[in-house]
């Protein structure tokens, strides 16, 4: 897994990292739905997550994230901010809630998820390089 070196990341690894980001956004939505006692349906988390998934996709495109998908500062931070920012914009445009407490929780949770795995990958990569 590339964490900052100029080496090219394989298409399979890039796809896996994009899918990990998307899965974590869905986990965020599912946990949020559960904490608000929303009806448990198979598609429920995706109904809640779609604005953030759209924001994630747009952020990946705008940041060219596939070039260095595991990089924390170059990719992780802008993808995180874009995912939340575009997600909130899409929620507002479709009449969904964007209350300040929700924006704060979403920003912190999505940040922990999208930056967290990248930090773990960086630590693991550095540990492998030392051994």
PDB file of C-alpha atoms in Angstrom, residues 54-128:
ATOM      1  CA  UNK A  54     -21.573  11.250  -3.921  1.00  0.00           C
ATOM      2  CA  UNK A  55     -19.322  13.699  -2.063  1.00  0.00           C
ATOM      3  CA  UNK A  56     -16.677  11.000  -1.705  1.00  0.00           C
ATOM      4  CA  UNK A  57     -16.778  10.195  -5.427  1.00  0.00           C
ATOM      5  CA  UNK A  58     -16.566  13.861  -6.364  1.00  0.00           C
ATOM      6  CA  UNK A  59     -13.697  14.392  -3.921  1.00  0.00           C
ATOM      7  CA  UNK A  60     -11.778  11.420  -5.315  1.00  0.00           C
ATOM      8  CA  UNK A  61     -12.172  12.884  -8.808  1.00  0.00           C
ATOM      9  CA  UNK A  62     -11.250  16.451  -7.876  1.00  0.00           C
ATOM     10  CA  UNK A  63      -8.180  15.444  -5.840  1.00  0.00           C
ATOM     11  CA  UNK A  64      -6.984  12.791  -8.311  1.00  0.00           C
ATOM     12  CA  UNK A  65      -6.934  10.523  -5.274  1.00  0.00           C
ATOM     13  CA  UNK A  66      -6.036   7.426  -7.300  1.00  0.00           C
ATOM     14  CA  UNK A  67      -2.510   8.821  -7.746  1.00  0.00           C
ATOM     15  CA  UNK A  68      -1.701   8.549  -4.015  1.00  0.00           C
ATOM     16  CA  UNK A  69      -4.805   7.100  -2.363  1.00  0.00           C
ATOM     17  CA  UNK A  70      -3.176   6.326   0.989  1.00  0.00           C
ATOM     18  CA  UNK A  71      -1.469   9.720   1.421  1.00  0.00           C
ATOM     19  CA  UNK A  72      -2.854  11.449   4.496  1.00  0.00           C
ATOM     20  CA  UNK A  73      -2.250  15.114   3.647  1.00  0.00           C
ATOM     21  CA  UNK A  74      -2.367  15.075  -0.147  1.00  0.00           C
ATOM     22  CA  UNK A  75      -5.406  12.808  -0.424  1.00  0.00           C
ATOM     23  CA  UNK A  76      -6.936  11.953   2.946  1.00  0.00           C
ATOM     24  CA  UNK A  77      -7.562  15.468   4.239  1.00  0.00           C
ATOM     25  CA  UNK A  78      -9.087  16.901   1.034  1.00  0.00           C
ATOM     26  CA  UNK A  79     -11.181  13.755   0.482  1.00  0.00           C
ATOM     27  CA  UNK A  80     -12.449  13.983   4.076  1.00  0.00           C
ATOM     28  CA  UNK A  81     -13.337  17.679   3.837  1.00  0.00           C
ATOM     29  CA  UNK A  82     -14.871  17.209   0.386  1.00  0.00           C
ATOM     30  CA  UNK A  83     -16.893  14.183   1.442  1.00  0.00           C
ATOM     31  CA  UNK A  84     -18.438  16.063   4.355  1.00  0.00           C
ATOM     32  CA  UNK A  85     -18.767  19.394   2.528  1.00  0.00           C
ATOM     33  CA  UNK A  86     -20.339  18.007  -0.636  1.00  0.00           C
ATOM     34  CA  UNK A  87     -22.380  15.548   1.423  1.00  0.00           C
ATOM     35  CA  UNK A  88     -23.878  18.388   3.447  1.00  0.00           C
ATOM     36  CA  UNK A  89     -24.489  20.401   0.281  1.00  0.00           C
ATOM     37  CA  UNK A  90     -26.335  17.475  -1.319  1.00  0.00           C
ATOM     38  CA  UNK A  91     -28.335  16.943   1.891  1.00  0.00           C
ATOM     39  CA  UNK A  92     -29.331  20.615   1.949  1.00  0.00           C
ATOM     40  CA  UNK A  93     -30.281  20.604  -1.741  1.00  0.00           C
ATOM     41  CA  UNK A  94     -32.554  17.586  -1.189  1.00  0.00           C
ATOM     42  CA  UNK A  95     -34.232  18.888   1.956  1.00  0.00           C
ATOM     43  CA  UNK A  96     -32.362  16.682   4.412  1.00  0.00           C
ATOM     44  CA  UNK A  97     -31.075  17.919   7.747  1.00  0.00           C
ATOM     45  CA  UNK A  98     -27.837  19.845   8.163  1.00  0.00           C
ATOM     46  CA  UNK A  99     -28.111  20.893  11.800  1.00  0.00           C
ATOM     47  CA  UNK A 100     -24.843  22.162  13.281  1.00  0.00           C
ATOM     48  CA  UNK A 101     -24.505  19.250  15.776  1.00  0.00           C
ATOM     49  CA  UNK A 102     -24.908  16.803  12.866  1.00  0.00           C
ATOM     50  CA  UNK A 103     -22.299  18.647  10.803  1.00  0.00           C
ATOM     51  CA  UNK A 104     -19.874  18.486  13.744  1.00  0.00           C
ATOM     52  CA  UNK A 105     -20.473  14.774  14.397  1.00  0.00           C
ATOM     53  CA  UNK A 106     -20.242  13.950  10.687  1.00  0.00           C
ATOM     54  CA  UNK A 107     -17.028  15.938  10.284  1.00  0.00           C
ATOM     55  CA  UNK A 108     -15.340  14.272  13.251  1.00  0.00           C
ATOM     56  CA  UNK A 109     -16.563  10.743  12.508  1.00  0.00           C
ATOM     57  CA  UNK A 110     -15.879  10.758   8.777  1.00  0.00           C
ATOM     58  CA  UNK A 111     -12.494  12.342   9.488  1.00  0.00           C
ATOM     59  CA  UNK A 112     -11.597   9.637  11.986  1.00  0.00           C
ATOM     60  CA  UNK A 113     -12.644   6.952   9.506  1.00  0.00           C
ATOM     61  CA  UNK A 114     -11.039   8.337   6.337  1.00  0.00           C
ATOM     62  CA  UNK A 115      -7.842   9.536   7.990  1.00  0.00           C
ATOM     63  CA  UNK A 116      -7.637   6.682  10.490  1.00  0.00           C
ATOM     64  CA  UNK A 117      -7.056   3.873   8.021  1.00  0.00           C
ATOM     65  CA  UNK A 118      -4.516   6.005   6.166  1.00  0.00           C
ATOM     66  CA  UNK A 119      -2.618   6.637   9.398  1.00  0.00           C
ATOM     67  CA  UNK A 120      -2.646   2.912  10.196  1.00  0.00           C
ATOM     68  CA  UNK A 121      -1.358   2.175   6.665  1.00  0.00           C
ATOM     69  CA  UNK A 122       1.423   4.743   7.087  1.00  0.00           C
ATOM     70  CA  UNK A 123       2.498   3.277  10.433  1.00  0.00           C
ATOM     71  CA  UNK A 124       2.435  -0.266   9.017  1.00  0.00           C
ATOM     72  CA  UNK A 125       4.408   0.800   5.944  1.00  0.00           C
ATOM     73  CA  UNK A 126       7.077   2.471   8.049  1.00  0.00           C
ATOM     74  CA  UNK A 127       7.292  -0.539  10.351  1.00  0.00           C
ATOM     75  CA  UNK A 128       7.769  -2.842   7.333  1.00  0.00           C
TER      76      UNK A 128
END
